[in-house]
Short mmCIF file of C-alpha atoms in Angstrom, two decimals:
data_model
loop_
_atom_site.label_atom_id
_atom_site.label_comp_id
_atom_site.label_asym_id
_atom_site.label_seq_id
_atom_site.Cartn_x
_atom_site.Cartn_y
_atom_site.Cartn_z
CA UNK A 1 -92.53 -28.79 26.64
CA UNK A 2 -89.27 -29.29 24.79
CA UNK A 3 -87.01 -26.31 24.36
CA UNK A 4 -85.79 -25.62 20.85
CA UNK A 5 -82.31 -26.91 21.76
CA UNK A 6 -83.79 -30.12 23.16
CA UNK A 7 -85.86 -30.49 19.98
CA UNK A 8 -82.74 -30.03 17.81
CA UNK A 9 -80.92 -32.71 19.84
CA UNK A 10 -83.88 -35.08 19.45
CA UNK A 11 -83.92 -34.39 15.71
CA UNK A 12 -80.23 -35.20 15.42
CA UNK A 13 -80.91 -38.57 17.05
CA UNK A 14 -83.61 -39.36 14.49
CA UNK A 15 -82.55 -37.57 11.30
CA UNK A 16 -79.18 -38.27 9.71
CA UNK A 17 -79.66 -36.70 6.25
CA UNK A 18 -78.70 -33.04 6.13
CA UNK A 19 -81.28 -32.14 3.47
CA UNK A 20 -84.14 -33.44 5.65
CA UNK A 21 -82.75 -31.55 8.64
CA UNK A 22 -82.56 -28.34 6.58
CA UNK A 23 -86.11 -28.89 5.34
CA UNK A 24 -87.32 -29.06 8.93
CA UNK A 25 -85.46 -25.84 9.80
CA UNK A 26 -87.08 -24.20 6.77
CA UNK A 27 -90.59 -25.25 7.79
CA UNK A 28 -89.88 -24.05 11.33
CA UNK A 29 -88.87 -20.61 10.02
CA UNK A 30 -92.04 -20.31 7.95
CA UNK A 31 -94.23 -21.47 10.83
CA UNK A 32 -92.63 -18.95 13.19
CA UNK A 33 -93.29 -16.16 10.71
CA UNK A 34 -96.90 -17.29 10.32
CA UNK A 35 -97.35 -17.43 14.10
CA UNK A 36 -96.14 -13.84 14.34
CA UNK A 37 -98.46 -12.78 11.53
CA UNK A 38 -101.49 -14.39 13.19
CA UNK A 39 -100.53 -13.47 16.76
CA UNK A 40 -100.16 -17.15 17.69
CA UNK A 41 -97.64 -18.83 20.00
CA UNK A 42 -94.37 -18.71 18.06
CA UNK A 43 -92.69 -21.41 20.19
CA UNK A 44 -95.47 -23.95 19.64
CA UNK A 45 -95.81 -23.18 15.94
CA UNK A 46 -92.03 -23.24 15.54
CA UNK A 47 -91.67 -26.60 17.32
CA UNK A 48 -94.44 -28.01 15.13
CA UNK A 49 -92.57 -27.01 11.98
CA UNK A 50 -89.24 -28.16 13.36
CA UNK A 51 -90.46 -31.59 14.45
CA UNK A 52 -93.00 -32.37 11.73
CA UNK A 53 -90.75 -34.87 9.90
CA UNK A 54 -88.88 -36.29 12.89
CA UNK A 55 -89.92 -39.81 11.85
CA UNK A 56 -89.32 -39.30 8.11
CA UNK A 57 -86.25 -41.52 7.79
CA UNK A 58 -87.97 -44.30 9.76
CA UNK A 59 -91.18 -44.14 7.74
CA UNK A 60 -90.18 -43.14 4.21
CA UNK A 61 -90.90 -46.68 2.96
CA UNK A 62 -94.13 -46.85 5.01
CA UNK A 63 -95.82 -43.48 4.47
CA UNK A 64 -98.94 -44.63 6.32
CA UNK A 65 -96.84 -44.54 9.53
CA UNK A 66 -95.44 -41.02 8.94
CA UNK A 67 -96.70 -38.84 11.75
CA UNK A 68 -97.82 -41.80 13.84
CA UNK A 69 -94.22 -42.78 14.61
CA UNK A 70 -93.53 -39.14 15.40
CA UNK A 71 -96.17 -39.36 18.11
CA UNK A 72 -94.30 -42.30 19.63
CA UNK A 73 -90.98 -40.45 19.51
CA UNK A 74 -92.37 -37.23 20.97
CA UNK A 75 -94.79 -38.71 23.50
CA UNK A 76 -95.52 -36.16 26.20
CA UNK A 77 -92.58 -33.92 25.31
CA UNK A 78 -94.77 -31.51 23.31
CA UNK A 79 -98.36 -30.32 23.64
CA UNK A 80 -101.10 -32.45 22.05
CA UNK A 81 -101.77 -29.75 19.46
CA UNK A 82 -98.24 -30.25 18.09
CA UNK A 83 -98.79 -34.02 17.76
CA UNK A 84 -102.19 -33.46 16.14
CA UNK A 85 -100.68 -31.08 13.56
CA UNK A 86 -97.84 -33.50 12.79
CA UNK A 87 -100.31 -36.33 12.20
CA UNK A 88 -102.63 -34.07 10.16
CA UNK A 89 -99.82 -32.94 7.86
CA UNK A 90 -99.86 -36.50 6.45
CA UNK A 91 -103.67 -36.69 6.37
CA UNK A 92 -103.68 -38.62 3.10
CA UNK A 93 -102.28 -41.62 4.97
CA UNK A 94 -103.13 -41.00 8.63
CA UNK A 95 -106.75 -39.99 7.99
CA UNK A 96 -106.27 -37.26 10.61
CA UNK A 97 -108.03 -34.41 8.85
CA UNK A 98 -106.52 -30.94 9.32
CA UNK A 99 -108.94 -28.71 11.20
CA UNK A 100 -107.05 -25.98 13.04
CA UNK A 101 -105.22 -22.99 11.68
CA UNK A 102 -101.89 -24.45 12.82
CA UNK A 103 -102.56 -27.83 11.19
CA UNK A 104 -103.41 -26.22 7.86
CA UNK A 105 -100.50 -23.80 8.17
CA UNK A 106 -98.11 -26.73 8.63
CA UNK A 107 -99.35 -28.43 5.46
CA UNK A 108 -99.00 -25.23 3.42
CA UNK A 109 -95.60 -24.41 4.98
CA UNK A 110 -94.26 -27.90 4.35
CA UNK A 111 -95.08 -27.59 0.65
CA UNK A 112 -94.10 -23.95 0.07
CA UNK A 113 -90.68 -24.49 1.65
CA UNK A 114 -89.71 -26.81 -1.19
CA UNK A 115 -91.01 -24.48 -3.88
CA UNK A 116 -89.12 -21.49 -2.48
CA UNK A 117 -85.88 -23.47 -2.09
CA UNK A 118 -86.26 -24.67 -5.69
CA UNK A 119 -86.74 -21.04 -6.76
CA UNK A 120 -83.52 -20.06 -4.96
CA UNK A 121 -81.59 -22.88 -6.59
CA UNK A 122 -82.34 -21.60 -10.11
CA UNK A 123 -81.18 -18.07 -9.26
CA UNK A 124 -77.75 -16.96 -10.55
CA UNK A 125 -76.18 -17.02 -7.07
CA UNK A 126 -78.50 -19.68 -5.61
CA UNK A 127 -79.56 -17.34 -2.78
CA UNK A 128 -82.94 -16.70 -1.18
CA UNK A 129 -82.17 -12.96 -1.30
CA UNK A 130 -82.58 -13.16 -5.08
CA UNK A 131 -86.06 -14.70 -4.87
CA UNK A 132 -89.04 -12.35 -5.09
CA UNK A 133 -92.73 -13.04 -4.52
CA UNK A 134 -93.27 -12.66 -8.28
CA UNK A 135 -90.69 -15.40 -8.87
CA UNK A 136 -92.62 -17.75 -6.58
CA UNK A 137 -95.90 -16.75 -8.22
CA UNK A 138 -94.53 -17.52 -11.67
CA UNK A 139 -92.94 -20.83 -10.63
CA UNK A 140 -96.10 -21.85 -8.74
CA UNK A 141 -97.99 -21.73 -12.06
CA UNK A 142 -95.36 -23.77 -13.92
CA UNK A 143 -96.46 -27.35 -13.25
CA UNK A 144 -93.20 -28.74 -14.66
CA UNK A 145 -91.13 -26.71 -12.15
CA UNK A 146 -90.57 -28.57 -8.87
CA UNK A 147 -93.24 -30.98 -10.09
CA UNK A 148 -93.24 -33.08 -6.91
CA UNK A 149 -94.57 -30.17 -4.88
CA UNK A 150 -98.31 -30.39 -4.45
CA UNK A 151 -99.72 -26.96 -5.25
CA UNK A 152 -103.02 -27.88 -3.55
CA UNK A 153 -101.18 -28.28 -0.27
CA UNK A 154 -99.75 -24.78 -0.71
CA UNK A 155 -103.24 -23.46 -1.43
CA UNK A 156 -104.33 -24.63 2.02
CA UNK A 157 -103.07 -21.16 3.04
CA UNK A 158 -106.36 -19.82 1.68
CA UNK A 159 -108.25 -21.95 4.20
CA UNK A 160 -106.55 -20.00 6.99
CA UNK A 161 -107.37 -16.65 5.44
CA UNK A 162 -104.18 -15.93 3.49
CA UNK A 163 -104.28 -15.22 -0.23
CA UNK A 164 -101.46 -17.17 -1.85
CA UNK A 165 -99.39 -14.07 -2.73
CA UNK A 166 -99.50 -12.91 0.91
CA UNK A 167 -98.54 -16.41 2.04
CA UNK A 168 -95.65 -16.48 -0.46
CA UNK A 169 -94.35 -13.24 1.05
CA UNK A 170 -94.61 -14.43 4.67
CA UNK A 171 -92.94 -17.75 3.82
CA UNK A 172 -90.15 -16.11 1.82
CA UNK A 173 -89.48 -13.59 4.61
CA UNK A 174 -89.25 -16.46 7.13
CA UNK A 175 -86.80 -18.39 4.97
CA UNK A 176 -84.63 -15.37 4.28
CA UNK A 177 -84.05 -15.08 8.05
CA UNK A 178 -82.26 -18.45 8.00
CA UNK A 179 -80.83 -18.32 4.49
CA UNK A 180 -77.20 -18.48 5.64
CA UNK A 181 -77.97 -21.50 7.87
CA UNK A 182 -79.46 -23.26 4.85
CA UNK A 183 -76.57 -22.23 2.63
CA UNK A 184 -78.99 -20.26 0.48
#
């Protein structure tokens, strides 16, 4: 299995845009926090979050390939469950339906990361430290705020036994741990 450093190096070969790279770090942080909460393997969950969009720049004009190209890039470097989760996070196009806790967690984490970052960006100092769970709760309900974020994908947290407010807290806590890395 890839180490985190090897995964970062592989990402840098495939992702050139800083914002995409930061997004993947954000999803990794949330997935690691969720793994700790559920008593799951933090390394596997973290790698899944970190690598989930490794093929994004190659496939952004062909969304039906997103996740499938990642499988080609990653091959045998990660466990099959990581590949399955990466393909399932784009289930709309890949038709790989999310079944496991990790697959559903990745979908919810992918979506909530954007909502929380958007919340931070409207704060006076643009810092995650200023964001509270109530802020996320309020902004989640405002359909015109961060309108490209699919709230139903965030609600997949309920399918893994987390009420949305609890999930908001776990995700926010994970992101705050890497706030300085993200410049937030």
